[in-house]
XYZ file of C-alpha atoms in Angstrom:
655
model
C 70.037 72.362 93.391
C 70.371 72.371 97.166
C 67.838 74.306 99.240
C 70.069 74.681 102.321
C 73.816 74.324 102.902
C 76.021 74.468 105.979
C 79.293 76.407 105.792
C 81.952 74.683 107.879
C 84.215 77.710 108.054
C 84.422 81.301 109.251
C 85.421 84.821 108.310
C 85.898 86.028 104.773
C 85.312 82.722 102.972
C 82.091 82.070 104.894
C 80.830 85.514 103.838
C 81.892 84.775 100.257
C 79.913 81.502 100.106
C 76.867 83.142 101.717
C 76.880 85.831 98.999
C 76.614 83.333 96.138
C 74.188 81.074 98.001
C 71.867 84.046 98.551
C 71.999 84.905 94.834
C 70.968 81.325 94.025
C 68.179 81.276 96.619
C 69.980 78.773 98.857
C 69.556 79.095 102.654
C 72.778 79.084 104.695
C 73.721 77.679 108.095
C 76.758 79.144 109.871
C 78.695 77.437 112.652
C 80.784 79.529 115.016
C 83.183 79.461 117.936
C 82.776 81.635 121.011
C 85.323 84.082 119.551
C 83.097 84.511 116.480
C 79.696 84.784 118.157
C 79.220 88.335 116.841
C 81.171 87.941 113.591
C 79.969 89.259 110.251
C 79.433 85.810 108.721
C 77.198 84.853 111.669
C 75.110 87.961 111.101
C 74.830 87.290 107.357
C 73.802 83.619 107.548
C 70.135 82.588 107.712
C 70.852 80.661 110.905
C 73.879 80.038 113.102
C 74.869 77.271 115.531
C 77.500 77.351 118.272
C 80.390 74.899 118.063
C 82.449 75.586 121.190
C 85.414 77.568 122.567
C 87.725 79.656 120.393
C 90.569 77.177 119.689
C 89.958 75.494 116.328
C 90.453 72.036 117.817
C 87.461 72.718 120.078
C 85.272 74.275 117.390
C 85.939 74.391 113.636
C 87.765 71.053 113.588
C 84.998 69.116 115.413
C 83.826 67.136 112.396
C 81.284 65.015 114.266
C 79.577 68.024 115.819
C 79.429 69.820 112.468
C 77.748 66.793 110.887
C 75.250 66.637 113.759
C 74.387 70.307 113.213
C 73.982 69.694 109.468
C 71.473 66.905 110.194
C 69.592 68.908 112.830
C 69.395 72.029 110.660
C 68.286 70.152 107.559
C 71.326 71.150 105.492
C 71.699 69.001 102.374
C 75.344 69.853 101.757
C 78.440 71.209 103.514
C 80.795 73.785 102.004
C 84.179 73.511 103.787
C 85.712 76.762 102.496
C 89.514 76.635 102.776
C 91.600 75.592 105.767
C 90.132 73.675 108.726
C 88.362 70.561 107.322
C 88.455 71.512 103.645
C 91.163 68.972 102.750
C 90.279 66.344 105.348
C 89.533 63.080 103.544
C 87.923 61.520 106.636
C 85.479 64.418 106.888
C 84.565 64.158 103.205
C 83.992 60.425 103.658
C 81.886 61.013 106.778
C 79.699 63.460 104.845
C 79.137 60.886 102.128
C 78.314 58.193 104.703
C 75.787 60.547 106.332
C 74.084 61.260 103.014
C 75.201 64.903 103.072
C 76.877 66.278 99.957
C 80.451 67.495 100.427
C 80.996 70.535 98.225
C 84.428 69.421 97.153
C 86.233 66.422 95.700
C 85.642 62.817 96.793
C 87.586 61.573 99.796
C 89.783 59.396 97.561
C 91.008 62.431 95.591
C 91.720 64.383 98.786
C 93.665 61.444 100.184
C 95.642 61.002 96.963
C 96.716 64.641 96.891
C 96.646 65.341 100.643
C 100.195 64.192 101.194
C 102.784 66.130 99.226
C 104.973 63.035 99.179
C 102.231 60.724 97.858
C 101.098 63.330 95.321
C 104.614 63.699 93.965
C 104.928 59.940 93.636
C 101.665 59.939 91.675
C 102.881 62.745 89.419
C 106.151 60.931 88.861
C 104.189 57.955 87.526
C 102.286 60.337 85.250
C 105.599 61.760 83.924
C 104.939 65.238 85.337
C 108.320 66.916 86.006
C 109.309 67.162 89.681
C 111.904 69.223 91.539
C 114.815 66.998 92.688
C 114.266 65.924 96.281
C 113.271 63.263 98.784
C 109.531 62.560 98.964
C 109.589 59.200 100.749
C 108.228 57.874 104.026
C 111.432 57.673 106.069
C 111.495 60.504 108.601
C 114.506 59.854 110.836
C 116.333 63.179 111.313
C 119.740 61.745 110.451
C 118.391 60.149 107.261
C 116.676 63.369 106.163
C 119.916 65.238 106.890
C 121.801 62.812 104.637
C 119.231 63.353 101.877
C 119.641 67.125 102.151
C 123.416 66.787 101.897
C 122.941 64.569 98.816
C 120.547 67.000 97.113
C 122.849 69.956 97.794
C 122.120 73.246 99.520
C 120.065 75.337 99.643
C 117.196 72.935 100.337
C 113.584 73.472 101.296
C 112.047 71.456 104.147
C 108.289 71.314 103.651
C 105.510 69.768 105.736
C 104.051 66.869 103.775
C 100.500 67.761 104.843
C 101.188 71.492 104.782
C 99.900 74.623 103.165
C 99.652 78.373 103.728
C 103.401 78.714 104.226
C 103.315 76.811 107.519
C 105.891 74.110 108.209
C 108.436 75.351 105.650
C 112.111 76.232 106.115
C 114.898 77.152 103.696
C 118.243 75.731 104.829
C 121.427 77.241 103.404
C 124.029 75.115 105.235
C 124.317 71.538 106.447
C 125.042 72.650 110.026
C 121.675 74.455 110.184
C 119.596 71.499 109.003
C 118.857 69.781 112.339
C 117.467 72.895 114.054
C 115.426 73.867 110.990
C 113.976 70.353 110.719
C 112.934 70.319 114.389
C 111.250 73.707 114.076
C 109.512 72.705 110.850
C 108.195 69.481 112.383
C 106.864 71.282 115.472
C 105.029 73.800 113.303
C 103.685 71.059 111.019
C 102.385 69.056 113.967
C 100.691 72.126 115.465
C 99.123 73.194 112.167
C 98.197 69.893 110.542
C 98.525 67.208 113.212
C 101.213 65.556 111.071
C 104.952 66.218 111.368
C 106.052 64.363 108.194
C 108.206 66.440 105.850
C 109.799 66.238 102.439
C 113.103 67.777 101.378
C 113.627 69.418 97.986
C 116.231 71.389 96.137
C 115.457 75.075 96.668
C 115.390 77.113 93.468
C 116.777 80.565 94.406
C 115.038 82.269 91.476
C 111.631 80.876 90.630
C 107.995 81.750 90.102
C 104.929 80.241 91.738
C 102.308 79.682 89.027
C 99.137 77.703 89.677
C 96.354 76.415 87.451
C 92.673 76.553 88.432
C 90.988 73.291 87.444
C 87.368 72.212 87.633
C 85.892 68.766 87.073
C 82.373 67.388 87.254
C 81.034 63.923 88.093
C 80.192 63.298 84.430
C 83.788 63.196 83.203
C 84.194 66.853 82.261
C 87.382 68.707 83.221
C 88.597 72.198 82.303
C 91.255 74.646 83.414
C 90.376 78.286 84.035
C 93.875 79.522 83.239
C 96.626 80.463 85.671
C 97.440 82.710 88.600
C 100.886 84.016 89.449
C 101.452 83.938 93.226
C 105.190 84.601 93.228
C 105.169 87.648 95.521
C 105.466 85.975 98.922
C 106.838 86.590 102.380
C 107.700 83.702 104.671
C 106.293 81.388 101.949
C 102.877 83.027 102.242
C 101.276 84.774 99.303
C 101.006 88.568 99.410
C 99.853 89.477 95.894
C 98.240 87.205 93.296
C 97.403 88.023 89.719
C 95.845 86.528 86.624
C 96.955 85.960 83.984
C 100.638 85.464 84.876
C 102.892 88.222 83.468
C 104.779 87.357 80.283
C 103.699 83.699 80.254
C 103.862 82.247 76.715
C 100.559 80.903 75.387
C 102.188 77.534 74.718
C 103.363 77.279 78.349
C 99.892 78.215 79.623
C 98.344 75.456 77.526
C 100.958 72.878 78.570
C 100.461 73.670 82.255
C 96.672 73.635 81.899
C 96.670 70.263 80.190
C 99.078 68.838 82.791
C 96.811 70.117 85.576
C 93.747 68.498 84.021
C 95.675 65.244 83.599
C 96.553 65.349 87.301
C 92.896 65.911 88.214
C 91.693 63.059 86.008
C 94.345 60.740 87.472
C 92.671 60.901 90.895
C 89.027 61.014 89.759
C 88.718 64.642 90.768
C 85.400 66.476 91.124
C 84.950 70.174 91.937
C 87.374 73.082 92.251
C 91.075 72.419 92.637
C 94.397 74.129 92.104
C 97.507 72.495 90.721
C 100.557 74.443 91.823
C 103.779 74.586 89.845
C 107.152 76.109 90.564
C 108.720 77.651 87.468
C 112.423 78.324 87.063
C 113.394 81.844 86.004
C 116.149 82.092 83.392
C 119.081 84.495 83.650
C 117.348 86.915 81.285
C 114.215 86.879 83.481
C 112.104 84.791 81.094
C 110.089 81.817 82.416
C 111.841 78.455 82.215
C 110.805 74.872 82.972
C 107.899 74.203 85.329
C 107.692 71.518 88.010
C 104.744 70.107 89.948
C 104.611 71.222 93.584
C 101.238 70.142 94.948
C 97.506 70.097 94.387
C 95.168 71.955 96.713
C 91.904 70.050 96.735
C 89.697 73.026 97.560
C 88.845 76.564 96.561
C 91.876 78.843 96.926
C 92.065 82.118 98.821
C 93.021 83.838 95.557
C 90.129 82.477 93.460
C 88.632 86.005 92.937
C 91.303 86.973 90.385
C 90.258 84.001 88.263
C 86.635 85.046 88.633
C 87.487 88.577 87.504
C 89.268 87.530 84.292
C 86.855 84.724 83.340
C 83.658 86.488 84.480
C 82.579 83.307 86.241
C 81.397 82.636 89.818
C 83.504 79.700 91.022
C 81.402 79.147 94.151
C 78.331 78.821 91.925
C 80.283 76.302 89.836
C 81.113 74.383 93.029
C 77.467 74.207 94.052
C 76.312 73.093 90.593
C 78.959 70.377 90.316
C 78.302 69.124 93.877
C 74.600 68.869 92.965
C 75.501 66.524 90.088
C 75.196 69.064 87.294
C 77.697 69.330 84.418
C 80.327 72.058 84.181
C 78.752 75.337 83.023
C 81.278 75.811 80.176
C 83.566 73.779 77.924
C 87.277 74.550 77.592
C 86.817 76.304 74.227
C 84.165 78.577 75.771
C 86.516 79.960 78.429
C 88.372 83.181 77.672
C 90.652 85.628 79.470
C 89.284 89.161 79.836
C 91.756 91.792 81.026
C 93.947 91.501 84.117
C 93.179 91.116 87.830
C 95.344 91.470 90.948
C 94.534 90.553 94.547
C 96.208 92.110 97.589
C 95.829 90.382 100.949
C 95.336 93.011 103.641
C 96.592 91.583 106.924
C 96.730 92.731 110.525
C 100.485 92.366 110.817
C 103.610 94.459 111.271
C 105.983 94.233 108.281
C 108.627 96.166 110.236
C 108.686 93.418 112.890
C 109.088 90.432 110.624
C 105.373 90.411 109.704
C 104.326 89.548 113.235
C 100.537 89.092 113.443
C 98.654 91.936 115.129
C 95.480 91.730 117.175
C 92.997 94.309 118.368
C 89.775 96.104 117.561
C 89.158 97.771 114.206
C 88.206 101.145 115.665
C 88.176 102.715 112.194
C 87.688 100.952 108.859
C 87.038 102.817 105.610
C 87.363 101.126 102.230
C 87.363 102.202 98.583
C 83.992 102.027 96.838
C 83.290 98.689 95.168
C 82.638 98.643 91.425
C 83.197 96.511 88.339
C 86.912 97.275 88.766
C 87.212 97.062 92.572
C 86.037 94.169 94.759
C 86.496 93.604 98.493
C 86.060 90.181 100.097
C 86.093 90.487 103.876
C 84.784 88.928 107.041
C 85.045 91.989 109.289
C 83.450 95.392 109.755
C 84.363 98.464 111.782
C 84.176 97.612 115.474
C 85.077 93.938 114.972
C 88.239 92.492 116.492
C 91.137 90.592 114.980
C 91.479 87.538 117.200
C 94.733 85.764 118.110
C 93.055 82.422 117.426
C 92.794 82.595 113.629
C 94.424 83.967 110.497
C 94.818 87.773 110.819
C 93.460 88.598 107.360
C 91.328 91.741 107.282
C 90.284 91.577 103.638
C 91.174 90.670 100.087
C 91.267 93.690 97.777
C 90.798 92.629 94.155
C 91.043 94.968 91.194
C 90.538 94.557 87.445
C 91.848 96.485 84.450
C 91.862 96.140 80.674
C 95.566 95.270 80.984
C 98.166 94.813 83.715
C 99.210 98.472 83.778
C 95.595 99.571 84.262
C 95.090 96.986 87.024
C 98.246 98.187 88.818
C 97.060 101.780 88.715
C 93.652 100.723 90.021
C 95.236 98.726 92.858
C 97.505 101.562 93.993
C 94.576 103.983 94.044
C 92.384 101.535 95.992
C 95.118 100.836 98.566
C 95.568 104.585 99.052
C 91.884 104.819 99.997
C 91.957 101.854 102.416
C 91.992 103.125 106.013
C 92.464 100.932 109.092
C 93.069 102.086 112.664
C 93.220 99.953 115.789
C 95.670 97.386 114.443
C 98.889 97.572 112.466
C 98.468 96.535 108.823
C 100.555 95.783 105.733
C 98.798 98.360 103.508
C 101.782 100.718 103.163
C 104.001 97.708 102.426
C 101.596 96.550 99.699
C 101.685 99.987 98.081
C 105.488 99.933 98.019
C 105.407 96.572 96.214
C 102.849 97.774 93.681
C 104.933 100.899 92.983
C 108.248 99.017 92.824
C 109.877 98.971 89.385
C 110.507 95.212 89.457
C 106.896 94.284 90.187
C 105.516 96.978 87.887
C 107.618 95.622 85.013
C 106.320 92.086 85.568
C 109.742 90.766 86.629
C 108.262 88.768 89.512
C 109.731 85.812 91.366
C 109.511 84.337 94.860
C 112.626 86.205 95.992
C 111.357 89.674 95.092
C 110.531 90.806 98.637
C 113.757 89.455 100.135
C 115.856 90.917 97.313
C 114.412 94.419 97.686
C 113.854 94.289 101.434
C 115.663 97.574 102.095
C 113.441 99.379 99.590
C 110.198 97.649 100.538
C 110.806 97.903 104.296
C 112.508 101.298 104.707
C 112.890 103.110 108.044
C 109.809 105.058 109.068
C 109.615 108.398 107.262
C 109.583 111.504 109.474
C 106.265 113.280 109.959
C 105.810 116.076 107.414
C 104.898 119.651 108.216
C 101.526 119.230 106.500
C 100.711 116.111 108.526
C 101.610 117.778 111.830
C 99.693 120.929 110.931
C 96.525 118.941 110.171
C 96.902 116.948 113.404
C 97.366 120.125 115.443
C 94.302 121.771 113.894
C 92.192 118.665 114.488
C 93.384 118.414 118.082
C 92.815 122.105 118.751
C 89.345 122.208 117.220
C 88.208 118.871 118.654
C 88.620 115.982 116.243
C 85.771 113.990 117.725
C 83.052 116.675 117.516
C 81.294 117.850 114.371
C 80.759 121.498 115.319
C 81.053 124.676 113.209
C 84.122 126.837 113.858
C 82.645 130.237 114.719
C 84.303 133.583 114.065
C 86.130 134.939 117.088
C 86.515 131.470 118.672
C 89.273 131.189 121.288
C 90.688 128.111 123.018
C 90.315 128.794 126.764
C 90.300 132.482 125.911
C 93.859 132.275 124.543
C 95.068 133.388 121.141
C 97.569 130.544 120.827
C 97.909 126.937 121.864
C 100.801 124.504 121.573
C 100.108 120.924 120.522
C 102.778 118.262 121.029
C 103.012 114.857 119.341
C 105.456 111.977 119.731
C 106.366 110.194 116.501
C 108.776 107.403 117.293
C 111.445 109.011 119.477
C 110.848 112.521 118.137
C 108.771 115.136 119.953
C 107.088 117.676 117.654
C 105.656 120.978 118.919
C 103.084 122.804 116.778
C 101.753 126.308 117.435
C 98.146 127.096 116.448
C 97.339 130.813 116.591
C 93.846 132.173 115.935
C 93.480 134.888 113.290
C 90.477 136.916 112.198
C 90.153 134.595 109.216
C 91.587 131.160 109.981
C 94.739 130.164 111.804
C 98.500 130.525 111.689
C 100.033 127.116 112.216
C 103.781 127.024 112.855
C 105.691 123.752 112.689
C 109.424 123.063 112.155
C 110.052 126.738 111.470
C 107.383 127.083 108.778
C 104.106 128.977 109.229
C 100.996 128.033 107.260
C 97.895 130.157 106.860
C 95.180 127.585 107.546
C 91.436 127.081 107.425
C 89.743 123.969 108.840
C 86.286 122.490 109.253
C 84.980 119.080 110.194
C 82.250 117.691 107.956
C 80.736 114.205 108.305
C 83.794 112.936 110.162
C 86.292 114.252 107.603
C 88.542 117.278 108.022
C 88.601 119.817 105.196
C 91.827 121.760 105.648
C 93.416 124.514 103.576
C 97.155 125.143 104.058
C 98.497 128.172 102.157
C 95.784 127.732 99.559
C 96.203 123.953 99.165
C 92.965 122.113 99.938
C 93.328 118.801 101.753
C 90.908 116.225 103.084
C 91.940 114.127 106.064
C 90.627 111.677 108.635
C 91.898 111.729 112.213
C 91.124 108.802 114.510
C 91.632 109.182 118.265
C 91.909 106.446 120.858
C 93.180 107.551 124.249
C 96.526 109.256 123.472
C 96.907 107.664 120.047
C 96.167 109.740 116.940
C 96.033 108.149 113.486
C 96.014 110.503 110.502
C 94.988 109.493 106.977
C 96.096 112.151 104.498
C 96.801 111.914 100.752
C 96.975 108.132 100.809
C 99.452 108.028 103.695
C 98.902 106.863 107.272
C 100.678 108.473 110.236
C 100.373 107.247 113.807
C 101.504 109.488 116.677
C 100.894 109.966 120.393
C 99.369 113.212 121.565
C 101.169 114.633 124.618
C 98.556 115.778 127.112
C 99.944 118.926 128.778
C 97.885 118.238 131.913
C 98.925 114.622 132.333
C 101.681 113.881 134.835
C 104.786 112.424 133.220
C 105.653 108.907 134.303
C 108.510 106.516 133.908
C 108.182 103.410 131.786
C 106.786 100.581 133.875
C 109.357 98.147 132.516
C 113.043 98.716 131.907
C 114.682 98.133 128.546
C 116.185 94.897 129.818
C 112.776 93.266 130.260
C 111.870 91.727 126.905
C 108.145 91.681 126.179
C 105.961 89.445 124.031
C 105.304 91.136 120.652
C 101.970 89.284 120.353
C 99.762 86.843 122.274
C 100.911 83.249 121.900
C 102.373 80.142 123.498
C 105.971 79.607 124.592
C 107.254 76.640 122.585
C 110.829 76.357 123.811
C 113.402 78.151 125.981
C 116.731 78.321 124.154
C 118.877 79.681 126.997
C 119.133 79.138 130.735
C 119.171 81.478 133.739
C 122.598 82.996 134.255
C 123.708 82.254 130.690
C 125.814 84.837 128.876
C 124.550 85.428 125.323
C 125.557 87.469 122.284
C 123.449 90.002 120.421
C 121.051 88.243 118.035
C 121.294 84.895 119.819
C 117.903 83.118 120.030
C 116.442 83.127 123.547
C 113.003 81.544 123.175
C 110.446 80.487 120.567
C 106.909 81.846 120.649
C 104.063 80.296 118.640
C 101.210 82.529 117.466
C 98.566 81.632 114.888
C 100.425 78.336 114.354
C 103.577 80.130 113.188
C 106.813 80.137 115.182
C 108.568 83.408 116.056
C 112.011 83.525 117.664
C 112.850 86.150 120.302
C 116.507 87.203 120.006
C 118.879 88.917 122.434
C 118.824 92.689 121.768
C 122.463 93.027 122.824
C 125.319 91.116 124.435
C 124.339 90.315 128.007
C 123.139 87.852 130.612
C 119.773 86.100 130.930
C 118.729 86.410 134.581
C 115.325 84.681 134.519
C 112.514 83.440 132.295
C 109.012 84.357 133.460
C 107.208 81.629 131.500
C 107.838 77.928 130.970
C 107.469 76.032 127.704
C 103.812 75.393 126.982
C 102.486 78.452 128.832
C 100.353 81.137 127.177
C 101.459 84.769 127.095
C 99.583 87.983 126.281
C 100.729 90.824 124.063
C 103.198 92.924 126.093
C 103.870 90.323 128.802
C 107.419 90.286 130.134
C 109.119 87.141 128.857
C 112.499 87.276 130.596
C 114.829 89.466 132.608
C 117.858 90.326 130.503
C 120.842 92.430 131.565
C 122.719 94.098 128.697
C 126.502 94.055 129.035
């Protein structure tokens, strides 16, 4: 076994590898960009080496520098994690040439499966069923358009070297194909350095089911069952679970054997995932399955497989890379219970899942146990950077069956508290509680189909929430002091607290009584008691005991109460009122990023919803649309320029 390994990655997966390496007595070497100099994985590693500036091209993608650091540090092997260089055949080959073990498959296997087009050609030869489509080398736009017309709409354009939902577009009509292809190719080039695409028939109702495979260098190959990753938004996974709901045993075995055959066909070694798309019949039952791609690395969602098999897949990776045989045979692997993973992201579901950045000023998580696991690369006080994936954590739960796992997940999400950035936690809870997901009737269109239910308008602030906020504000939410009998605020018996929630101003009266307070909000008066203990408010409203957390940052107040999160602005009565700095006609950047293209010109008259410019952030494209009919007066940035969150993008005059 290795004595020291280098981890050529960052964040959550780097922390995950360090955890297993430490358990096996293996020293770890971290490499980091300037943006990650104080990151959790750097603190956890035995030693850490600087790579360069924040952009991945100047740090985590510098293969030669990483190899130099491996040699200088005495690392015997390199674990690539996922993303970055994990599926780079040239890097795997360079490791082998340098005499450093690559904890992954051989370069030849990565190359064989690295191109979706080449992989599908290989699977076709092996008689694995494929979705109808064009997987060839010709990339002329007109030719690809003809192929799409031949296949029949809707079609899916997919980056040949892609993954993670990047470089993918669904096209419903022939007239939309050219623009979608151009956008897809730009995103593919930015994400993978390769703008080649393939075009396939899009299955409107389907499931995404993948098989975890493992092979050693001695000829052994097993599958560790399946994961259902059907719940997706923008082709990116949101929830993953194992085993897949309502999957027949015969189908599981057929998919597992097909996945192992695919691995053997390319001389695979290590952890890999063979992904299938499965048609859903009219009655909701699973239908035929088709090969999509093979990811030649450890997957983000590998913890659910670990939970149901009771195996450590990173430990398996290290053993296999060291030349050892697989720890178990196929007949020794069993499924135990059910596991579900929720990806907690810094993003705003109400704004098209735009990535969010900022400092985690408050982070409280459910307690970890045999049923609850948290894989994360951040701690309270850390920042979510615009340079990398905005994942905060993976929350993984286990239960004796799917119903028990669902209940465990909902309870754990209710306890997860994040302030400082917008997150998808409330959105995840709505999915978990939704009747379709709870029943196991999952498919890739679930989120889009129930969008109105899963993304409802913001609920109004409740009387209980406002009462707790007013008490915390009155008594001093940031100080842990006892509330003494006879206490008065500035010698007054009553104070008025005001909070803005959306466009609504709420006024709350807090009046001191001999025993407690009278809190009046929206015409209702509560008899209240309140005390702050170890950062948590213990509040009694008309005999109901509540526990709450209130986080303050400047005027912002974030309340966590009974599993719900409410964000408001406190109105300082002594602060002078001011006008908005920018008028409503000045459109602002919703996130930091780079302007990719301007889609209108100065003086142009546009209609509501018409695209005005394309912004790229975290290698995903986001289109800024006209908020109303009007005229574009001026753009403040040119294509290729960087913008910050909140920067004015253009001057727009509504008609």
